[in-house]
Coordinates of C-alpha atoms in Angstrom, one line a residue:
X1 CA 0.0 0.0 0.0
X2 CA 1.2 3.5 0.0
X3 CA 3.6 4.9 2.1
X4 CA 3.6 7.9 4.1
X5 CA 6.5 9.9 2.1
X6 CA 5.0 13.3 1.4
X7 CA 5.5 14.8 5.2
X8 CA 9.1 16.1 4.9
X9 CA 11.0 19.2 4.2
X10 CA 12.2 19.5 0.7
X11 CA 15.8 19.3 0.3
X12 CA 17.3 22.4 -2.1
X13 CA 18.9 20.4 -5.6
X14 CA 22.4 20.4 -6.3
X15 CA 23.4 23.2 -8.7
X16 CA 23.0 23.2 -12.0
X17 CA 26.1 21.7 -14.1
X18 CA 27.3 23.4 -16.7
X19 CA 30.4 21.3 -17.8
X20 CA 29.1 20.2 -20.7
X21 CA 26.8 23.3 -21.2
X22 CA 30.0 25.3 -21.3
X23 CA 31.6 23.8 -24.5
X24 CA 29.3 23.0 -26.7
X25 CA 30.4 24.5 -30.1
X26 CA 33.4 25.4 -28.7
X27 CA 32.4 29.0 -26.9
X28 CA 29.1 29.3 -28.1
X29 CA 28.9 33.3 -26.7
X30 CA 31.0 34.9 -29.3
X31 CA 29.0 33.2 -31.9
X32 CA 27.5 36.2 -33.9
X33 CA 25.1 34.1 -36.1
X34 CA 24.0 31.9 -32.7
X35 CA 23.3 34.9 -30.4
X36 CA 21.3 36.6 -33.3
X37 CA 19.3 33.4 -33.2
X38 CA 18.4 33.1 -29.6
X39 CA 17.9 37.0 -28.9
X40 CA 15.3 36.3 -32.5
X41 CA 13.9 33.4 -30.6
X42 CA 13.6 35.2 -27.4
X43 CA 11.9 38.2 -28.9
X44 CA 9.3 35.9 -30.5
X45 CA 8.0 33.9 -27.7
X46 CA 8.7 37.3 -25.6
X47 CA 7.6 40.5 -27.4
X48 CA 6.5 42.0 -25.0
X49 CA 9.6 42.2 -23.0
X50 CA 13.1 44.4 -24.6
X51 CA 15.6 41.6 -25.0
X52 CA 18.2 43.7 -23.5
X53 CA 16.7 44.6 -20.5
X54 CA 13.3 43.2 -20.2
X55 CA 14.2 39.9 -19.7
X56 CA 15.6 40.5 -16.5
X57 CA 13.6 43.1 -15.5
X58 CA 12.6 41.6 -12.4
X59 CA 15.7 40.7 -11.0
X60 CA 14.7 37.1 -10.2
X61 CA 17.7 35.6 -10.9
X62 CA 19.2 37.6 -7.8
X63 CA 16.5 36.5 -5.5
X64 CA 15.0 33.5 -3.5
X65 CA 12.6 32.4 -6.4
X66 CA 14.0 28.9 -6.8
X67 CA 14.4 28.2 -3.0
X68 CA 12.0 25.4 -1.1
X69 CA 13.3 26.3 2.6
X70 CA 10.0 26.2 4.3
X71 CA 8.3 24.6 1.5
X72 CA 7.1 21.5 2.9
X73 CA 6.1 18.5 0.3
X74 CA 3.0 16.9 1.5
X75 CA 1.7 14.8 -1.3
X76 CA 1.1 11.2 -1.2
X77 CA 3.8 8.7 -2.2
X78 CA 4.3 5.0 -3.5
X79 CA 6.6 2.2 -5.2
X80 CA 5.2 0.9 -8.4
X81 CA 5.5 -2.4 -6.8
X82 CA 3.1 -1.5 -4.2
X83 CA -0.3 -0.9 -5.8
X84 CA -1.9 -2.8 -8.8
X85 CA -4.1 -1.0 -11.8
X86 CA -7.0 -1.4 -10.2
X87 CA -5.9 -0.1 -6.9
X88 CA -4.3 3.0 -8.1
X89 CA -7.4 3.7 -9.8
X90 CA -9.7 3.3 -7.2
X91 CA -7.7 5.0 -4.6
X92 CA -6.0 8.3 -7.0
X93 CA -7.7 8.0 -10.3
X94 CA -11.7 7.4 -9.9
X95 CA -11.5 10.0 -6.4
X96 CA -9.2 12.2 -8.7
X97 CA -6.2 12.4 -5.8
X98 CA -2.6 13.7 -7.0
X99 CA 0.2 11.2 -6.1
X100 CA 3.7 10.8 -6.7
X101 CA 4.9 7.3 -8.4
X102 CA 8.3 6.1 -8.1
X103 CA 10.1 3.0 -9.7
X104 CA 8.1 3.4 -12.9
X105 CA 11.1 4.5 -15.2
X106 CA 14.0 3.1 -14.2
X107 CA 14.0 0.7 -17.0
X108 CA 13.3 3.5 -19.6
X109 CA 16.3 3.9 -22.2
X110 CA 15.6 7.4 -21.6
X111 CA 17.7 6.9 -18.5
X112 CA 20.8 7.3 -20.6
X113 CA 19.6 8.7 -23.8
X114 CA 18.6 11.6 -22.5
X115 CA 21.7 13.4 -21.0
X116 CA 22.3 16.6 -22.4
X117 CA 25.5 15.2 -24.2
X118 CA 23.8 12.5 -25.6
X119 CA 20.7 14.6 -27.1
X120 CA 23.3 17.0 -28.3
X121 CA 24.5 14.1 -30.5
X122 CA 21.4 12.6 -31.4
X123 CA 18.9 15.8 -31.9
X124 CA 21.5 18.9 -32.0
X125 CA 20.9 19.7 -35.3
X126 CA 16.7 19.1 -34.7
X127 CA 14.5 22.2 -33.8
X128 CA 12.2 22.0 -31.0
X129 CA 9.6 24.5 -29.7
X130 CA 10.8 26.6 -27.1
X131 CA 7.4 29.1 -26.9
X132 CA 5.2 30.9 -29.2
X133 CA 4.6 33.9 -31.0
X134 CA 1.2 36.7 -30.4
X135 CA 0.0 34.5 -32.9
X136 CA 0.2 30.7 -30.9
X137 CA 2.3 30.0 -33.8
X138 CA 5.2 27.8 -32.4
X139 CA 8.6 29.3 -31.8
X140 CA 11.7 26.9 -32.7
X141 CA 15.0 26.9 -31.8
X142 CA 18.1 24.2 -32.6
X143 CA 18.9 22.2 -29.6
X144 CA 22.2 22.8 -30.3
X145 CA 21.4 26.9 -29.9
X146 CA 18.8 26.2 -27.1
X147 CA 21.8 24.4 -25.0
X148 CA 24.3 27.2 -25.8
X149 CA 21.6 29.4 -24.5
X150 CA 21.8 27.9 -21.1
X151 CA 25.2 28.5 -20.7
X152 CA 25.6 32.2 -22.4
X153 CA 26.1 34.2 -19.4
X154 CA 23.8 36.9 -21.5
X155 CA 21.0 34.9 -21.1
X156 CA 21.7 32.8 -17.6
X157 CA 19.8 35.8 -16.1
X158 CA 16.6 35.8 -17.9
X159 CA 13.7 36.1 -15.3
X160 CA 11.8 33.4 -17.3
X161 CA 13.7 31.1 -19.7
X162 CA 13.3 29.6 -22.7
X163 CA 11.5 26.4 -22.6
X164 CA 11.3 23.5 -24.6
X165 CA 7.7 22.1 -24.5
X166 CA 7.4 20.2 -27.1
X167 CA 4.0 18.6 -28.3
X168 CA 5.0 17.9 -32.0
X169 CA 8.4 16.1 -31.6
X170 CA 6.6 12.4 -32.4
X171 CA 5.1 13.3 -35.5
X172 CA 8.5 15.2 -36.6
X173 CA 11.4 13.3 -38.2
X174 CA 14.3 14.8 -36.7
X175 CA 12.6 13.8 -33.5
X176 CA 10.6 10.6 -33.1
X177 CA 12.8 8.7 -31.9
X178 CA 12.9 10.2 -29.1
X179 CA 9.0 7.8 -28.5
X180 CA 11.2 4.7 -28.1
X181 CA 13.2 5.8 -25.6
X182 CA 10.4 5.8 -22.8
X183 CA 7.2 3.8 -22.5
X184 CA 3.9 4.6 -21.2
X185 CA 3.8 3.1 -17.1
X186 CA 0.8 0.5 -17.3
X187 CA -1.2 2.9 -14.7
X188 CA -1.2 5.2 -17.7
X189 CA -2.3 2.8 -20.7
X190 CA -5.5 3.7 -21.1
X191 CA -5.6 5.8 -23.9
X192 CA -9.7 6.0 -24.9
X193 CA -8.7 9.4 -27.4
X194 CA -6.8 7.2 -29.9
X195 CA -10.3 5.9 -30.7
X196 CA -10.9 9.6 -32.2
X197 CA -8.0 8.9 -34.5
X198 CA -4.7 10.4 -35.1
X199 CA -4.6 13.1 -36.8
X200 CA -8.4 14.2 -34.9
X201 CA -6.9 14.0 -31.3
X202 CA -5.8 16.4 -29.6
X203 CA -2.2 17.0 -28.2
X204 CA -1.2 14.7 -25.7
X205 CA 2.4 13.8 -25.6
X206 CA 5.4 16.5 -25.3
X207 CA 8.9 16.6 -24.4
X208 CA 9.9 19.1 -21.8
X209 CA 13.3 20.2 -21.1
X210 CA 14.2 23.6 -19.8
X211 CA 17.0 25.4 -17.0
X212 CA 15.7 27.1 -13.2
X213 CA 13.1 29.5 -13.6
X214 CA 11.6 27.7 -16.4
X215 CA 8.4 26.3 -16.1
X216 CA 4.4 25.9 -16.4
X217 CA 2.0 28.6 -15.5
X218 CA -0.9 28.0 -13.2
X219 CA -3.5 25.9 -15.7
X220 CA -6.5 23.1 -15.9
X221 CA -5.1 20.7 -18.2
X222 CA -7.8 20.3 -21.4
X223 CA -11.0 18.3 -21.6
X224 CA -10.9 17.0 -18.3
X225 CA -8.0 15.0 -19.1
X226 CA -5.3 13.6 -16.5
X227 CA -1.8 13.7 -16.9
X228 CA 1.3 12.1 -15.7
X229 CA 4.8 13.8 -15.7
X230 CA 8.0 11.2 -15.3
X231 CA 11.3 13.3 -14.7
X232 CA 14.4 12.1 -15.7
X233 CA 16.8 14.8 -14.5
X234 CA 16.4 17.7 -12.0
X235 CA 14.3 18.7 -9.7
X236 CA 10.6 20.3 -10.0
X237 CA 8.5 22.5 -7.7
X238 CA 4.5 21.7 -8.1
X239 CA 1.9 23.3 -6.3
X240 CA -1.8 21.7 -7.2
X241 CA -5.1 23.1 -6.2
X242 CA -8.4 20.8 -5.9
X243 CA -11.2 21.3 -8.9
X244 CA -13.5 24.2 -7.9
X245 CA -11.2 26.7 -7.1
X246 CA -12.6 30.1 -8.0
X247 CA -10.1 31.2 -11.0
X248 CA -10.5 34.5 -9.5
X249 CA -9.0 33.4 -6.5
X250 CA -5.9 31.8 -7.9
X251 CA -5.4 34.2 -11.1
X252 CA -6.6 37.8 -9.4
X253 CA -6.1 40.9 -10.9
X254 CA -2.4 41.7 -11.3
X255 CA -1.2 38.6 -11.0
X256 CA 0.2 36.9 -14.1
X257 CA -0.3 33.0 -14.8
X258 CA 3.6 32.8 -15.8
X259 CA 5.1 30.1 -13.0
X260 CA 8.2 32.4 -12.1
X261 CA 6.0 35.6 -11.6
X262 CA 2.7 33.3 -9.5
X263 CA 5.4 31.4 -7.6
X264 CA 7.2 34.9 -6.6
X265 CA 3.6 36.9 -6.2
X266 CA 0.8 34.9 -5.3
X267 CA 2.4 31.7 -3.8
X268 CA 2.5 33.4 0.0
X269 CA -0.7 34.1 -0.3
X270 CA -2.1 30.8 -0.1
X271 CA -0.5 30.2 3.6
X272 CA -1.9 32.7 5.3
X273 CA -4.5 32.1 7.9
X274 CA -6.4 34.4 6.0
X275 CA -6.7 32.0 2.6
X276 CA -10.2 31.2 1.7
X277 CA -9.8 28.0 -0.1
X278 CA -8.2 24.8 0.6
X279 CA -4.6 24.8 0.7
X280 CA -2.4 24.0 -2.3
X281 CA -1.0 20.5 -2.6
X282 CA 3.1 21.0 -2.5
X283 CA 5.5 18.7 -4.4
X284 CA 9.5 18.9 -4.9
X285 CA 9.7 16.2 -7.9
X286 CA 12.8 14.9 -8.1
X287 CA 14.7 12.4 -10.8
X288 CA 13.0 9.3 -11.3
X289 CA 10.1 10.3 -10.4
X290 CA 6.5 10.3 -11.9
X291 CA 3.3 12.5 -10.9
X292 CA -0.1 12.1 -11.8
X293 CA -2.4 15.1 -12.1
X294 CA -5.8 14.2 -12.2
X295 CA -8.5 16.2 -14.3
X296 CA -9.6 19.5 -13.1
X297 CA -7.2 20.2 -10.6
X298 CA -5.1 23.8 -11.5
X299 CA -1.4 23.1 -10.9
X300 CA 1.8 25.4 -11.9
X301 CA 5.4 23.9 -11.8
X302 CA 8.7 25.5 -11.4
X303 CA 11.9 23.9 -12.5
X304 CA 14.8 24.4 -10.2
X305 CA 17.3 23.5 -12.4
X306 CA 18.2 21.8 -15.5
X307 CA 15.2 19.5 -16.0
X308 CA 15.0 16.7 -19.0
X309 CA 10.9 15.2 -19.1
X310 CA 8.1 13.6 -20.5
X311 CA 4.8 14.2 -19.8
X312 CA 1.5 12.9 -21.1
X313 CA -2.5 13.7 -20.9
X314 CA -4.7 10.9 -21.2
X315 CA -8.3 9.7 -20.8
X316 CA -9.4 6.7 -19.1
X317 CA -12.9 4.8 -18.2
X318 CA -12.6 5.9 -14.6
X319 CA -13.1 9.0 -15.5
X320 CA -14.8 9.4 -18.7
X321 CA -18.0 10.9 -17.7
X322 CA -16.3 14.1 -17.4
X323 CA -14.2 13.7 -20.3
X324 CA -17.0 13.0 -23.0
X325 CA -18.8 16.6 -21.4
X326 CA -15.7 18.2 -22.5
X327 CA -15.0 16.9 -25.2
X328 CA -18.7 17.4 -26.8
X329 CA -18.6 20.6 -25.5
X330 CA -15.3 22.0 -26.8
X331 CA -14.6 19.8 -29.9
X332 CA -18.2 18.8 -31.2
X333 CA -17.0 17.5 -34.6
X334 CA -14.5 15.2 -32.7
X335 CA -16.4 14.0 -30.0
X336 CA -19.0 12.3 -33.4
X337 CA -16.2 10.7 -34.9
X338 CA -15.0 10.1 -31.5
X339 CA -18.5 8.5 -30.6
X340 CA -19.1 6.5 -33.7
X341 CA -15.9 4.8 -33.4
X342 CA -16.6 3.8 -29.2
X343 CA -20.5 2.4 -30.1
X344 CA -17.9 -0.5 -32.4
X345 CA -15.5 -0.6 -30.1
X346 CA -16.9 0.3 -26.8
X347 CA -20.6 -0.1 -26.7
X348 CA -20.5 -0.2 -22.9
X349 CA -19.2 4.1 -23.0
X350 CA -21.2 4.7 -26.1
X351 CA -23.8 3.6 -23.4
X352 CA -22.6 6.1 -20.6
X353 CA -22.9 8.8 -23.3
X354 CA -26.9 7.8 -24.2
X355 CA -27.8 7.9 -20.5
X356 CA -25.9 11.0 -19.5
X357 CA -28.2 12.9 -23.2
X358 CA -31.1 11.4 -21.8
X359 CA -30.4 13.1 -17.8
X360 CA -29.4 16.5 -19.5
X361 CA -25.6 15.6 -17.9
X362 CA -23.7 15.7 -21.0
X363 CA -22.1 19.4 -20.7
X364 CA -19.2 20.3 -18.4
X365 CA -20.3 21.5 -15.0
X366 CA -19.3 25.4 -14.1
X367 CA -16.9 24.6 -11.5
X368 CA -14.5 23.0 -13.7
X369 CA -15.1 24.0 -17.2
X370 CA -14.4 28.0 -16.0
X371 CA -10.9 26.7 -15.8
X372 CA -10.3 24.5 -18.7
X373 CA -7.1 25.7 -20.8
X374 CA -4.8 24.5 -23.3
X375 CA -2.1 22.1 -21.9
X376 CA -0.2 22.7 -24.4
X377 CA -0.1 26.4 -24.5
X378 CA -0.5 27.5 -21.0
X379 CA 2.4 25.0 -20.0
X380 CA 4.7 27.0 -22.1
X381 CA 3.7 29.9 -20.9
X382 CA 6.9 30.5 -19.3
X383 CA 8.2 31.2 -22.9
X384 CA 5.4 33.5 -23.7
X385 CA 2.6 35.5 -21.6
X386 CA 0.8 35.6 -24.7
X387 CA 0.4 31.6 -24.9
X388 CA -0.5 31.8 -20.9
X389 CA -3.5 34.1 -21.2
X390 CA -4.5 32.8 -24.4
X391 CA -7.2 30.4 -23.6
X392 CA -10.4 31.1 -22.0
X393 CA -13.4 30.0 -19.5
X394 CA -16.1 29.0 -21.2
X395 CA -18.5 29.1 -18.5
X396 CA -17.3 32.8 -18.4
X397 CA -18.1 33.5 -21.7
X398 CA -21.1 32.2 -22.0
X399 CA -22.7 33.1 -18.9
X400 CA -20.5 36.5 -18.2
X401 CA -21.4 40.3 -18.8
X402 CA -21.5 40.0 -22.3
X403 CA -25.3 37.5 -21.9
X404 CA -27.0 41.1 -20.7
X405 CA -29.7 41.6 -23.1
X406 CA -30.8 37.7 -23.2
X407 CA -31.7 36.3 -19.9
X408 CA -29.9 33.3 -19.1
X409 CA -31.0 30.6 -17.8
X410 CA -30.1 29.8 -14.1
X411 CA -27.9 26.2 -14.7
X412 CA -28.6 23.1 -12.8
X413 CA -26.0 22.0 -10.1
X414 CA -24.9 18.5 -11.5
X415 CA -22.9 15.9 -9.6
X416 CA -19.8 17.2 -11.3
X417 CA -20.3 20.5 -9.1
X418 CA -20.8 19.1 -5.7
X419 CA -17.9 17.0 -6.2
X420 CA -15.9 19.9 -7.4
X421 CA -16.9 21.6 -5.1
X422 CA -15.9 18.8 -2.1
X423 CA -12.4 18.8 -3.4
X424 CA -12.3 22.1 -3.6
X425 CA -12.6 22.1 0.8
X426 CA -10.4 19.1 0.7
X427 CA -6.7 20.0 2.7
X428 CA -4.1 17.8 2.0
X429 CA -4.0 15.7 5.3
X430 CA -7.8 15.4 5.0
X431 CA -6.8 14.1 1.3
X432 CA -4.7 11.7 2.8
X433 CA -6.8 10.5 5.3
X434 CA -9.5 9.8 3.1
X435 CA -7.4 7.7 1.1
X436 CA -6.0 5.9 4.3
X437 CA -9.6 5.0 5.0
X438 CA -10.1 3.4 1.3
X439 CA -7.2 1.7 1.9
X440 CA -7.6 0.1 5.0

């Protein structure tokens, strides 16, 4: 069963080495044409920030931003060896409980593969994306540049990095064979979207790969779909908060979604006596590691050093209920094809789908569709403000300011809400109680 990990002060990583970092391409800083790439890059996935200045505008690189003293990780823990499927579904995935996994990758040829030297050799020539433009159109850098960049000293100071979050690099030549160099853990398999198709789906896989100060800003993954994150090398800060958060609440005024910035300005808030909502689940994800995010809950992460991962979102039986609401609701044309293709292949969730039209349950409750955003976009928003802030609530915008002159009608609280709503009161030790209780 699981073991009690989660209750101890999170040691500070070891610094970030730059050995390698330092020589590749032989003193990459006094390369003209390579600096006149990354400042290009930088300005793209930035432009709202002066290169020269802008990016450090903040000073964050001279302050406490990446330390954990105090920061106390209090999420739930267990070996691989120590549940089955069916357990970890019953006790994190169907109650939709964050936990961290560990012995899930330690046979993944990623282990070795994916040094920095070693995807210098294989991929240095290969462009991944590093952030995007006002546009959402993906900005690319070499990895060969991108590493150089972590070890200019004219960009070690940038308040928020460059990134590499890259959702295309298995569907890309240079890059896809960086898929057989990890496998998907068995408490992951399920993967009910494939039935949508291919090319219909939407992203769900992405290598991620980025230096301190890098990271994801405070987001609801899409569709209601979970996720899992395995970390190869360095060390990540998480901070989760249960579905039903007000977005107000975690996002107010002033307060940008980009990790560095919410980590450095909004983070304190949430310990005070004061805080009006349950208190954030904390986790300092180290190598080896894998943690599951379950659908709905908002969650930011903050790499304190060099970090190499994978990370995927998936949707599974336990939880498909909430998924197909989603789905219908924000990709209608999909979710047909999607549904055609389940009534062949699973009639028994075609099924759930007829029952949930004929109770009036098939659209997203309010609690967690107001904070539905792109994974894929507001986890890179560490490379770009304009990708954090690009996607929207729905329940806001159809139910907001602008729905004046056409009465509304008042929504009925579904099941979805209450139980939004329950996690949403749920503290961490009550969180772990609970699951003590399910496991006895």
């Amino acid at each position: 069963m699981p073991s009690e990990a989660g209750q101890h002060e999170a040691q500070a990583p070891a610094d970030l080495k730059r050995s390698l970092l330092d020589t590749v391409q032989q003193a990459p800083a006094t390369d003209r044409a390579q600096g006149k790439l990354i400042r290009a890059a930088k300005r793209a996935a930035r432009s709202e920030l002066s290169v020269s200045r802008g990016e450090r505008k903040h000073g964050w690189a001279d302050t406490d931003v990446l330390s954990i003293e105090g920061v106390h990780d209090n999420v739930r823990r267990f070996h691989a060896s120590e549940l089955s499927r069916a357990q970890f579904v019953e006790l994190f995935e169907r109650p939709r409980m964050p936990t961290v996994i560990t012995g899930l990758i330690e046979d993944w040829p990623a282990q070795e593969r994916w040094t920095e030297q070693a995807l210098l050799q294989r991929f240095g020539d290969h462009r991944f994306k590093v952030g995007s433009d006002d546009d959402g159109y993906g900005v690319r850098l070499k990895l060969e540049h991108f590493l150089a960049y972590l070890s200019d000293p004219e960009h070690r100071l940038d308040d928020s990095p460059l990134y590499i979050f890259d959702g295309t690099f298995a569907d890309r030549k240079g890059s896809r064979d960086l898929v057989h160099d990890y496998k998907v853990p068995g408490f992951f398999a399920e993967d009910l979207m494939q039935h949508a198709g291919e090319r219909r789906r939407p992203p769900y896989r992405w290598f991620v790969m980025g230096p301190g100060r890098s990271g994801s800003g405070l987001h609801v993954d899409p569709l209601a779909t979970s996720a899992w994150n395995a970390l190869l090398q360095g060390h990540k800060r998480w901070v989760l908060f249960p579905p039903g958060t007000p977005r107000s609440l975690l996002i107010p005024p002033g307060i940008e979604r980009e990790a560095v910035s919410w980590f450095q300005r909004m983070y304190h808030r949430t310990q005070q006596p004061d805080w009006p909502a349950a208190r954030p689940i904390d986790i300092i994800q180290g190598p080896g590691e894998t943690v599951f995010v379950p659908g709905g809950w908002w969650h930011a992460v903050l790499n304190l050093d060099l970090t190499i991962a994978v990370t995927h979102n998936y949707a599974s039986t336990a939880t498909f209920d909430r998924i197909w609401a989603h789905t219908q609701k924000g990709r209608p044309k999909m979710s047909a094809k999607w549904l055609d293709t389940l009534r062949i292949i699973r009639p028994d969730l075609a099924a759930v789908v007829d029952a949930m039209r004929e109770r009036g349950e098939d659209q997203p409750g309010s609690a967690s569709s107001s904070s539905s955003s792109s994974s894929s976009s507001s986890s890179s928003s560490s490379s770009g403000s304009s990708s954090s802030s690009s996607s929207s609530s729905s329940s806001e915008s159809e139910h907001g300011q602008n729905a004046g002159t056409v009465p509304v009608p008042k929504r009925r609280r579904t099941n979805e809400d209450q139980a939004d709503t329950a996690l949403s009161r749920l503290d961490p030790d009550q969180s772990r109680a609970h699951l003590d209780q399910l496991a006895a």
